[in-house]
Tab-separated table of C-alpha atoms in Angstrom:
chain	number	residue	atom	x	y	z
A	1	MET	CA	71.782	96.292	114.873
A	2	THR	CA	72.936	95.550	111.317
A	3	ARG	CA	76.611	95.638	110.450
A	4	TYR	CA	78.091	95.288	106.968
A	5	VAL	CA	81.394	93.445	107.175
A	6	ARG	CA	82.828	94.260	103.744
A	7	ASP	CA	85.189	97.256	103.519
A	8	MET	CA	84.295	99.338	100.464
A	9	ARG	CA	86.354	102.354	101.565
A	10	GLY	CA	89.947	101.211	101.879
A	11	TYR	CA	92.349	104.148	101.804
A	12	GLY	CA	89.874	106.316	99.927
A	13	ALA	CA	91.107	109.267	97.884
A	14	THR	CA	94.347	109.701	99.821
A	15	PRO	CA	96.324	106.442	100.111
A	16	PRO	CA	99.467	106.639	102.239
A	17	ARG	CA	102.890	107.120	100.726
A	18	PRO	CA	104.532	103.715	101.123
A	19	LEU	CA	108.021	105.199	101.716
A	20	TRP	CA	109.597	102.246	99.917
A	21	PRO	CA	113.361	101.843	100.488
A	22	ASP	CA	115.534	104.336	98.581
A	23	ASP	CA	112.342	106.254	97.732
A	24	ALA	CA	111.410	103.622	95.136
A	25	LYS	CA	108.533	104.569	92.864
A	26	ILE	CA	107.140	101.034	92.763
A	27	ALA	CA	107.522	97.686	94.513
A	28	VAL	CA	107.358	94.827	92.002
A	29	GLN	CA	106.845	91.556	93.832
A	30	PHE	CA	107.071	88.173	92.103
A	31	VAL	CA	105.296	85.152	93.592
A	32	LEU	CA	105.989	81.609	92.406
A	33	ASN	CA	103.265	79.176	93.416
A	34	TYR	CA	104.689	75.731	94.153
A	35	GLU	CA	101.738	73.340	93.986
A	36	GLU	CA	103.119	70.371	92.108
A	37	GLY	CA	102.581	67.275	94.225
A	38	GLY	CA	99.927	68.939	96.361
A	39	GLU	CA	97.109	68.975	93.812
A	40	ASN	CA	93.991	66.799	93.818
A	41	CYS	CA	95.021	63.222	93.085
A	42	THR	CA	93.722	59.864	94.261
A	43	LEU	CA	97.334	59.047	95.219
A	44	HIS	CA	97.019	61.845	97.787
A	45	GLY	CA	93.809	60.446	99.250
A	46	ASP	CA	91.541	62.759	97.242
A	47	ALA	CA	88.234	61.711	95.737
A	48	ALA	CA	89.101	62.818	92.197
A	49	SER	CA	91.828	64.128	89.947
A	50	GLU	CA	92.801	67.773	89.526
A	51	ALA	CA	91.012	70.022	87.003
A	52	PHE	CA	92.386	73.502	87.812
A	53	LEU	CA	95.121	75.546	86.115
A	54	SER	CA	96.571	73.314	83.474
A	55	ASP	CA	96.972	73.426	79.696
A	56	ILE	CA	94.278	70.765	79.212
A	57	PRO	CA	91.283	72.494	77.558
A	58	GLY	CA	88.011	71.981	79.414
A	59	ALA	CA	89.560	69.759	82.073
A	60	THR	CA	87.185	68.198	84.584
A	61	GLN	CA	87.750	66.107	87.670
A	62	TRP	CA	87.758	62.343	87.224
A	63	PRO	CA	86.153	60.767	90.314
A	64	ASN	CA	88.075	57.846	91.796
A	65	GLN	CA	90.600	57.871	88.938
A	66	ARG	CA	94.099	59.074	88.319
A	67	HIS	CA	94.412	61.492	85.402
A	68	TRP	CA	97.725	60.646	83.753
A	69	ASN	CA	97.861	63.718	81.519
A	70	MET	CA	97.014	66.090	84.357
A	71	GLU	CA	99.588	64.507	86.638
A	72	SER	CA	102.306	64.775	84.003
A	73	ILE	CA	101.557	68.456	83.383
A	74	TYR	CA	101.976	69.162	87.088
A	75	GLU	CA	105.140	67.073	87.066
A	76	TYR	CA	106.536	69.268	84.292
A	77	GLY	CA	106.311	72.208	86.674
A	78	ALA	CA	108.436	70.449	89.269
A	79	ARG	CA	110.861	68.706	86.919
A	80	ALA	CA	111.542	71.446	84.343
A	81	GLY	CA	109.527	74.636	84.875
A	82	PHE	CA	110.830	75.299	88.377
A	83	TRP	CA	114.459	75.066	87.327
A	84	ARG	CA	113.962	77.315	84.288
A	85	LEU	CA	112.449	79.960	86.564
A	86	HIS	CA	115.124	79.407	89.200
A	87	ARG	CA	117.810	80.210	86.634
A	88	LEU	CA	115.892	83.235	85.329
A	89	PHE	CA	115.378	84.891	88.705
A	90	THR	CA	118.720	84.066	90.286
A	91	ASN	CA	120.515	85.416	87.202
A	92	ALA	CA	118.404	88.572	87.414
A	93	ASP	CA	119.173	88.841	91.171
A	94	ILE	CA	115.448	89.084	91.981
A	95	PRO	CA	114.310	87.206	95.094
A	96	LEU	CA	110.969	85.423	95.013
A	97	THR	CA	108.263	84.622	97.462
A	98	ILE	CA	107.236	80.999	97.116
A	99	TYR	CA	103.646	80.139	97.918
A	100	GLY	CA	104.454	76.586	98.915
A	101	VAL	CA	101.792	73.918	99.384
A	102	ALA	CA	103.153	71.958	102.345
A	103	THR	CA	102.587	68.487	100.847
A	104	ALA	CA	104.109	69.637	97.542
A	105	LEU	CA	107.193	70.943	99.327
A	106	ALA	CA	107.510	67.648	101.192
A	107	ARG	CA	107.657	65.819	97.839
A	108	SER	CA	110.305	68.172	96.360
A	109	PRO	CA	113.372	68.295	98.625
A	110	GLU	CA	115.807	69.463	95.906
A	111	GLN	CA	113.570	72.352	94.912
A	112	VAL	CA	113.203	73.365	98.572
A	113	ALA	CA	116.988	73.312	98.963
A	114	ALA	CA	117.316	75.550	95.899
A	115	MET	CA	114.710	77.982	97.251
A	116	LYS	CA	116.563	78.252	100.538
A	117	ALA	CA	119.978	78.630	98.873
A	118	ALA	CA	118.595	81.539	96.826
A	119	ASN	CA	117.243	83.169	100.017
A	120	TRP	CA	113.717	83.066	98.670
A	121	GLU	CA	110.865	83.427	101.119
A	122	ILE	CA	108.807	80.251	101.451
A	123	ALA	CA	105.324	81.286	102.529
A	124	SER	CA	102.536	78.806	103.173
A	125	HIS	CA	100.061	77.936	100.444
A	126	GLY	CA	98.107	75.592	102.688
A	127	LEU	CA	98.350	71.870	103.288
A	128	LYS	CA	96.995	70.732	99.904
A	129	TRP	CA	96.142	72.504	96.647
A	130	ILE	CA	92.429	71.780	96.911
A	131	GLU	CA	89.144	73.660	97.204
A	132	HIS	CA	88.201	74.858	100.701
A	133	LYS	CA	84.857	76.617	100.122
A	134	ASP	CA	82.778	73.773	101.575
A	135	MET	CA	85.224	72.707	104.272
A	136	PRO	CA	83.842	73.039	107.825
A	137	ALA	CA	85.678	75.650	109.878
A	138	GLU	CA	86.982	73.126	112.384
A	139	ASP	CA	88.431	70.990	109.573
A	140	GLU	CA	90.052	74.001	107.916
A	141	ARG	CA	91.515	75.101	111.243
A	142	ALA	CA	93.086	71.672	111.629
A	143	SER	CA	94.362	71.804	108.045
A	144	ILE	CA	96.030	75.154	108.690
A	145	ALA	CA	97.736	73.792	111.793
A	146	GLU	CA	98.976	70.727	109.916
A	147	ALA	CA	100.215	72.883	107.034
A	148	ILE	CA	102.303	74.926	109.463
A	149	ARG	CA	103.636	71.825	111.166
A	150	LEU	CA	104.621	70.087	107.938
A	151	HIS	CA	106.018	73.263	106.381
A	152	THR	CA	108.232	73.812	109.420
A	153	GLU	CA	109.380	70.201	109.375
A	154	VAL	CA	110.247	70.307	105.650
A	155	THR	CA	111.848	73.768	105.404
A	156	GLY	CA	113.324	74.171	108.876
A	157	SER	CA	111.296	77.248	109.839
A	158	ARG	CA	107.633	78.137	110.174
A	159	PRO	CA	106.067	80.267	107.434
A	160	LYS	CA	105.518	83.969	108.105
A	161	GLY	CA	103.174	84.538	105.170
A	162	TRP	CA	99.976	82.770	104.148
A	163	TYR	CA	97.953	82.393	100.950
A	164	THR	CA	95.380	79.641	100.502
A	165	GLY	CA	94.060	80.721	97.107
A	166	ARG	CA	91.150	78.312	96.843
A	167	CYS	CA	89.877	79.631	100.148
A	168	SER	CA	86.628	79.626	102.101
A	169	ILE	CA	84.758	82.503	103.704
A	170	ASN	CA	86.456	81.459	106.971
A	171	THR	CA	90.059	81.271	105.751
A	172	VAL	CA	91.326	84.763	106.543
A	173	ASN	CA	89.766	84.767	110.014
A	174	LEU	CA	91.158	81.312	110.780
A	175	VAL	CA	94.675	82.243	109.680
A	176	ALA	CA	94.538	85.474	111.688
A	177	GLU	CA	93.275	83.466	114.659
A	178	GLU	CA	96.387	81.274	114.479
A	179	GLY	CA	98.319	84.431	115.313
A	180	GLY	CA	101.757	83.705	113.901
A	181	PHE	CA	101.651	85.290	110.453
A	182	ALA	CA	103.280	88.566	109.506
A	183	TYR	CA	100.857	88.847	106.608
A	184	ILE	CA	97.946	87.171	104.844
A	185	SER	CA	97.454	87.496	101.082
A	186	ASP	CA	94.011	85.980	100.484
A	187	THR	CA	92.594	89.262	99.157
A	188	TYR	CA	92.714	91.099	95.841
A	189	ASP	CA	91.301	94.428	96.973
A	190	ASP	CA	94.081	97.016	96.911
A	191	ASP	CA	97.377	98.172	95.429
A	192	LEU	CA	98.917	98.578	98.885
A	193	PRO	CA	99.128	96.564	102.098
A	194	TYR	CA	96.682	97.452	104.839
A	195	TRP	CA	95.730	96.427	108.369
A	196	ARG	CA	92.553	94.624	109.276
A	197	ASN	CA	91.423	93.953	112.822
A	198	LEU	CA	90.601	90.241	112.895
A	199	GLN	CA	89.972	87.921	115.803
A	200	GLY	CA	90.981	90.642	118.263
A	201	ARG	CA	94.345	91.437	116.648
A	202	ASP	CA	95.652	93.742	113.949
A	203	GLN	CA	96.565	91.593	110.964
A	204	LEU	CA	98.555	92.894	108.018
A	205	ILE	CA	97.020	92.095	104.639
A	206	ILE	CA	99.181	92.151	101.499
A	207	PRO	CA	96.763	91.834	98.574
A	208	TYR	CA	97.569	89.437	95.749
A	209	THR	CA	96.497	89.363	92.093
A	210	LEU	CA	94.606	87.079	89.752
A	211	GLU	CA	95.089	89.261	86.658
A	212	ALA	CA	98.824	90.012	86.534
A	213	ASN	CA	99.042	86.275	86.862
A	214	ASP	CA	100.052	83.492	84.493
A	215	MET	CA	96.917	81.568	85.504
A	216	ARG	CA	95.308	83.508	82.651
A	217	PHE	CA	97.135	81.134	80.304
A	218	ALA	CA	94.779	78.461	81.644
A	219	ALA	CA	91.616	80.545	81.926
A	220	SER	CA	89.292	82.289	79.520
A	221	PRO	CA	89.610	85.085	78.634
A	222	GLY	CA	93.332	84.837	79.002
A	223	TYR	CA	96.744	84.867	77.398
A	224	THR	CA	97.819	82.557	74.596
A	225	THR	CA	101.346	83.861	74.028
A	226	GLY	CA	104.217	85.058	76.161
A	227	GLU	CA	104.011	88.396	74.323
A	228	GLN	CA	100.463	88.984	75.570
A	229	PHE	CA	101.595	88.309	79.131
A	230	PHE	CA	104.499	90.716	78.695
A	231	GLU	CA	102.238	93.442	77.302
A	232	TYR	CA	99.808	93.176	80.202
A	233	LEU	CA	102.580	93.258	82.801
A	234	LYS	CA	104.204	96.188	81.002
A	235	ASP	CA	100.966	98.186	80.915
A	236	THR	CA	100.357	97.514	84.594
A	237	PHE	CA	103.902	98.516	85.481
A	238	ASP	CA	103.771	101.685	83.375
A	239	VAL	CA	100.576	102.942	85.037
A	240	LEU	CA	101.796	102.188	88.562
A	241	TYR	CA	105.272	103.595	87.891
A	242	ALA	CA	103.754	106.847	86.618
A	243	GLU	CA	101.640	107.058	89.769
A	244	GLY	CA	104.814	106.578	91.782
A	245	GLU	CA	106.507	109.417	89.918
A	246	GLY	CA	103.522	111.538	90.902
A	247	GLY	CA	104.110	110.765	94.575
A	248	SER	CA	101.607	107.908	94.931
A	249	ALA	CA	103.819	104.817	94.884
A	250	LYS	CA	102.145	101.421	94.760
A	251	MET	CA	102.854	97.696	94.813
A	252	MET	CA	102.623	95.388	91.796
A	253	SER	CA	102.122	91.708	92.510
A	254	ILE	CA	102.845	89.126	89.806
A	255	GLY	CA	101.598	85.569	90.202
A	256	LEU	CA	103.481	82.676	88.554
A	257	HIS	CA	103.174	78.875	88.397
A	258	CYS	CA	105.951	76.448	87.567
A	259	ARG	CA	103.841	74.365	85.154
A	260	LEU	CA	102.482	77.434	83.314
A	261	ILE	CA	105.049	80.210	82.988
A	262	GLY	CA	107.773	77.572	83.212
A	263	ARG	CA	106.999	76.495	79.611
A	264	PRO	CA	109.576	78.020	77.218
A	265	GLY	CA	107.178	80.062	75.070
A	266	LYS	CA	105.573	81.589	78.133
A	267	THR	CA	108.862	82.171	79.941
A	268	ALA	CA	109.923	84.380	77.032
A	269	GLY	CA	107.280	86.967	77.938
A	270	LEU	CA	108.302	86.973	81.586
A	271	LYS	CA	111.958	87.350	80.633
A	272	ARG	CA	111.113	90.360	78.475
A	273	PHE	CA	109.294	91.982	81.378
A	274	ILE	CA	112.217	91.488	83.756
A	275	GLU	CA	114.547	93.040	81.181
A	276	TYR	CA	112.076	95.898	80.693
A	277	ILE	CA	111.865	96.946	84.347
A	278	HIS	CA	115.655	96.848	84.673
A	279	ASN	CA	115.669	99.970	82.477
A	280	PHE	CA	113.923	102.032	85.169
A	281	GLU	CA	115.264	103.767	88.266
A	282	GLY	CA	113.455	103.396	91.575
A	283	VAL	CA	112.153	99.849	91.158
A	284	TRP	CA	112.209	97.710	94.302
A	285	THR	CA	111.825	93.940	93.809
A	286	PRO	CA	111.353	92.546	97.325
A	287	ARG	CA	109.965	89.364	98.798
A	288	ARG	CA	106.567	89.661	100.384
A	289	ILE	CA	108.034	89.312	103.855
A	290	ASP	CA	110.231	92.339	103.096
A	291	ILE	CA	107.103	94.342	102.260
A	292	ALA	CA	105.437	93.130	105.466
A	293	GLU	CA	108.377	94.152	107.634
A	294	HIS	CA	108.654	97.519	105.894
A	295	TRP	CA	104.947	98.233	106.297
A	296	ALA	CA	104.896	97.267	109.953
A	297	ALA	CA	107.861	99.570	110.612
A	298	HIS	CA	106.637	102.581	108.618
A	299	HIS	CA	102.863	102.199	108.732
A	300	PRO	CA	101.872	100.522	112.013
A	301	ALA	CA	98.256	99.572	112.540
A	302	PRO	CA	96.092	102.645	113.250
A	303	SER	CA	94.573	102.741	116.693
A	304	PHE	CA	91.175	104.386	117.127
A	305	GLU	CA	87.682	103.442	118.207
A	306	ARG	CA	85.675	102.302	115.216
A	307	PRO	CA	82.049	103.508	115.179
A	308	SER	CA	80.776	100.344	113.502
A	309	ARG	CA	82.093	98.243	116.398
A	310	MET	CA	80.751	100.294	119.294
A	311	ASP	CA	77.758	99.448	121.420
A	312	LYS	CA	74.897	101.905	121.293
A	313	ASP	CA	75.657	103.700	124.558
A	314	ARG	CA	79.223	104.409	123.504
A	315	PHE	CA	78.169	105.431	120.004
A	316	VAL	CA	75.603	107.931	121.268
A	317	LYS	CA	77.963	109.263	123.923
A	318	LEU	CA	80.623	110.077	121.326
A	319	TYR	CA	78.422	111.241	118.471
A	320	GLY	CA	75.205	112.395	120.124
A	321	SER	CA	76.377	116.031	120.127
A	322	ILE	CA	77.551	116.136	116.517
A	323	PHE	CA	74.140	117.601	115.680
A	324	GLU	CA	73.595	120.229	118.370
A	325	HIS	CA	71.621	118.881	121.354
A	326	SER	CA	70.078	116.182	119.126
A	327	PRO	CA	71.264	112.742	120.294
A	328	TRP	CA	68.279	111.117	118.589
A	329	ILE	CA	70.149	111.408	115.295
A	330	ALA	CA	73.011	109.250	116.570
A	331	GLU	CA	70.544	106.845	118.186
A	332	ARG	CA	68.808	106.230	114.878
A	333	ALA	CA	72.040	106.149	112.867
A	334	PHE	CA	73.323	103.353	115.080
A	335	ASP	CA	70.608	101.106	113.667
A	336	LEU	CA	71.688	101.637	110.048
A	337	GLU	CA	73.774	99.076	108.148
A	338	LEU	CA	77.079	100.485	109.384
A	339	GLY	CA	80.384	98.921	108.380
A	340	PRO	CA	84.086	99.713	107.865
A	341	ALA	CA	83.169	102.417	105.344
A	342	HIS	CA	81.555	104.336	108.218
A	343	ASP	CA	84.638	104.197	110.429
A	344	SER	CA	85.783	107.537	109.036
A	345	ALA	CA	84.650	111.127	109.294
A	346	THR	CA	83.173	111.059	105.793
A	347	GLY	CA	81.464	107.710	106.289
A	348	LEU	CA	79.879	108.487	109.634
A	349	HIS	CA	78.871	111.938	108.450
A	350	ASN	CA	76.935	110.289	105.633
A	351	ALA	CA	75.134	107.989	108.083
A	352	LEU	CA	74.170	110.810	110.460
A	353	CYS	CA	73.054	113.051	107.601
A	354	ARG	CA	70.826	110.289	106.233
A	355	ILE	CA	68.906	110.356	109.509
A	356	PHE	CA	68.745	114.142	109.568
A	357	ARG	CA	67.578	114.374	105.938
A	358	SER	CA	64.899	111.723	106.337
A	359	ALA	CA	63.516	113.274	109.542
A	360	SER	CA	60.292	115.241	109.541
A	361	ARG	CA	60.375	118.993	109.063
A	362	GLU	CA	59.412	119.418	112.690
A	363	GLU	CA	62.332	117.276	113.826
A	364	ARG	CA	64.792	119.152	111.622
A	365	HIS	CA	63.362	122.427	112.918
A	366	GLY	CA	64.072	121.147	116.416
A	367	VAL	CA	67.720	120.693	115.451
A	368	LEU	CA	67.877	124.234	114.092
A	369	ILE	CA	66.425	125.859	117.195
A	370	ALA	CA	68.866	123.834	119.341
A	371	HIS	CA	71.670	125.963	117.908
A	372	PRO	CA	72.705	129.096	119.808
A	373	ASP	CA	72.637	132.614	118.388
A	374	LEU	CA	75.972	133.694	116.982
A	375	ALA	CA	77.699	135.888	119.569
A	376	GLY	CA	74.455	135.805	121.563
A	377	LYS	CA	73.586	135.628	125.240
A	378	LEU	CA	74.839	132.078	125.731
A	379	ALA	CA	78.221	133.002	124.290
A	380	THR	CA	78.456	136.046	126.535
A	381	ALA	CA	77.538	133.926	129.539
A	382	LYS	CA	80.064	131.214	128.568
A	383	ARG	CA	77.267	128.640	128.373
A	384	LEU	CA	77.831	127.302	124.867
A	385	THR	CA	78.572	123.634	124.270
A	386	THR	CA	82.251	122.881	123.973
A	387	GLU	CA	81.887	122.407	120.222
A	388	SER	CA	79.947	125.627	119.651
A	389	ALA	CA	82.304	127.670	121.821
A	390	SER	CA	85.331	126.402	119.926
A	391	GLU	CA	83.696	127.097	116.573
A	392	GLN	CA	82.595	130.632	117.433
A	393	ASN	CA	85.945	131.440	118.985
A	394	SER	CA	87.765	130.218	115.861
A	395	ALA	CA	86.143	133.046	113.882
A	396	GLY	CA	86.816	135.659	116.546
A	397	LEU	CA	83.220	135.896	117.667
A	398	ASP	CA	84.386	135.826	121.283
A	399	ALA	CA	86.244	139.107	120.803
A	400	LEU	CA	83.721	141.468	119.223
A	401	THR	CA	83.807	145.210	119.679
A	402	ASP	CA	80.738	146.819	121.210
A	403	ASP	CA	79.628	147.979	117.773
A	404	GLU	CA	80.085	144.503	116.281
A	405	HIS	CA	78.235	142.916	119.154
A	406	GLY	CA	75.363	145.321	118.714
A	407	LEU	CA	75.217	144.584	114.981
A	408	PHE	CA	75.103	140.809	115.548
A	409	THR	CA	72.471	141.198	118.270
A	410	GLY	CA	70.240	143.236	115.983
A	411	LEU	CA	70.619	140.807	113.090
A	412	ASN	CA	69.880	137.845	115.373
A	413	LYS	CA	66.654	139.461	116.516
A	414	VAL	CA	65.437	140.234	112.997
A	415	TYR	CA	66.461	136.826	111.666
A	416	VAL	CA	64.721	134.810	114.404
A	417	GLU	CA	61.562	136.868	114.158
A	418	LYS	CA	61.418	136.262	110.395
A	419	HIS	CA	62.514	132.619	110.152
A	420	GLY	CA	61.744	131.087	113.547
A	421	PHE	CA	65.223	129.684	114.208
A	422	PRO	CA	68.713	131.104	114.830
A	423	PHE	CA	71.089	132.061	112.039
A	424	ILE	CA	73.322	129.018	111.479
A	425	VAL	CA	76.580	129.033	109.564
A	426	ALA	CA	79.622	126.759	109.572
A	427	VAL	CA	81.945	129.380	110.999
A	428	ARG	CA	85.060	127.344	110.185
A	429	ASP	CA	84.401	128.119	106.520
A	430	HIS	CA	84.455	131.863	107.243
A	431	SER	CA	86.112	134.861	108.767
A	432	LYS	CA	84.273	137.270	111.046
A	433	ALA	CA	83.759	139.613	108.089
A	434	SER	CA	82.399	136.954	105.737
A	435	ILE	CA	80.043	135.655	108.452
A	436	LEU	CA	78.611	139.135	108.795
A	437	THR	CA	78.240	139.450	105.014
A	438	SER	CA	76.460	136.096	104.841
A	439	PHE	CA	74.221	137.067	107.761
A	440	GLN	CA	73.182	140.321	106.089
A	441	ARG	CA	72.423	138.497	102.831
A	442	ARG	CA	70.549	135.503	104.214
A	443	VAL	CA	68.306	137.419	106.585
A	444	ASN	CA	66.378	138.540	103.485
A	445	ASN	CA	65.805	135.001	102.092
A	446	ASP	CA	62.323	133.511	102.011
A	447	ASN	CA	61.645	131.053	104.825
A	448	THR	CA	61.646	127.891	102.697
A	449	SER	CA	64.989	128.692	101.086
A	450	GLU	CA	66.545	129.713	104.365
A	451	PHE	CA	65.323	126.580	106.128
A	452	GLU	CA	67.096	124.429	103.532
A	453	GLU	CA	70.229	126.574	103.710
A	454	ALA	CA	70.290	126.330	107.493
A	455	CYS	CA	69.998	122.538	107.253
A	456	LYS	CA	72.958	122.440	104.862
A	457	GLN	CA	74.985	124.497	107.312
A	458	VAL	CA	74.064	122.109	110.137
A	459	GLU	CA	75.423	119.221	108.043
A	460	ARG	CA	78.595	121.171	107.321
A	461	ILE	CA	79.112	121.863	111.026
A	462	ALA	CA	78.686	118.136	111.699
A	463	GLU	CA	81.297	117.389	109.046
A	464	PHE	CA	83.847	119.580	110.796
A	465	ARG	CA	83.061	118.094	114.202
A	466	LEU	CA	83.503	114.540	112.963
A	467	GLY	CA	86.770	115.520	111.300
A	468	ASP	CA	88.086	116.344	114.773
A	469	LEU	CA	87.275	112.828	115.989
A	470	LEU	CA	87.848	110.383	113.124
A	471	PRO	CA	90.328	109.862	110.304
């Protein structure tokens, strides 16, 4: 059995309406990363200096050395940048979510006091602002636990949100395993929150951003002026706001860093954006925890059996009758590379149809002859499968007049004699009259054309049946 763990489907073509408070058209959420004092530094017991997200062009790590310039740039974020941003957001009455590195928070008591006084959310940004990609899972698990402990000790309460940033392939699972987080933000894969079943529990994911993010001042290609940052944020806002006016409201995350956007020339662009969005009605500027609580209340985790997580017996039991009396299709489909994208009617239909389409002509013919005649003897004797009975009844084929019954019986006889299989049509696409019209037309098709048409109708029937079972 092969299972593909990545989710390429998401909400698909019909994302949910977020139902933001006061029917807001957009949620604009500002994150301020507080990393200063938690970065790589030999003073912190690290093997080298920091090299990530600074204004030093082409910075590299210095093994076993302190990097005075790098340290002072980070210090600017704590000493000056933070307070400039604190004034900007408190004056604008916009609450922030802080992604706080626990060791950085421990080294900045006045900034923590200011965050708390402003009623900003202080989410966890891990124990240290370091790379985790090569960290063994057991070490990362211990680091997460220590981050929570230290964060709680420094701020007075445990964090409810988590974002590592420089994460490993294990991070999201390990944080979900811990079990105490209202949300995790170590993804960049959607414009809305969503639920993911991890480690046996439903975990809310609130995606973050690396593009509406001032880190692009320190990356290439990126921003060089505050005006460029403003223009990108404005364009993002305008597109999402228009979608919200059309009934498809979204969330806009904005990522900030004290040592980057806290510089005066860069702050100017952020200030312009804040002033810009104040000109619009229906803009909600929450903390991330507010989004998490809203989503949990209005969009609780969906509860249904997911095909990609079933064992084979269960899978075949539920889907073996989707193609009439042909469980072999479900048996073979189970062995495909199924994943989250197949945990929907459309996704599973695609998997089952792949098996049907790749089967031999003889096997597909076997599926066709497994179907009952329309309004035939089995229907009269009440011996149709539950699915077939429901489908035929939906078009009124269970209530034919004697003349209608005689007409269908005659057509069935001629059709089977000519083509070698029953007339098959997805009755839920039709009325009784249009079924009869289609029957009278198709009985005259050549056998090759009609075989292909019948196969298409079988797939359409399967699509309807799966739509009754899956979202």
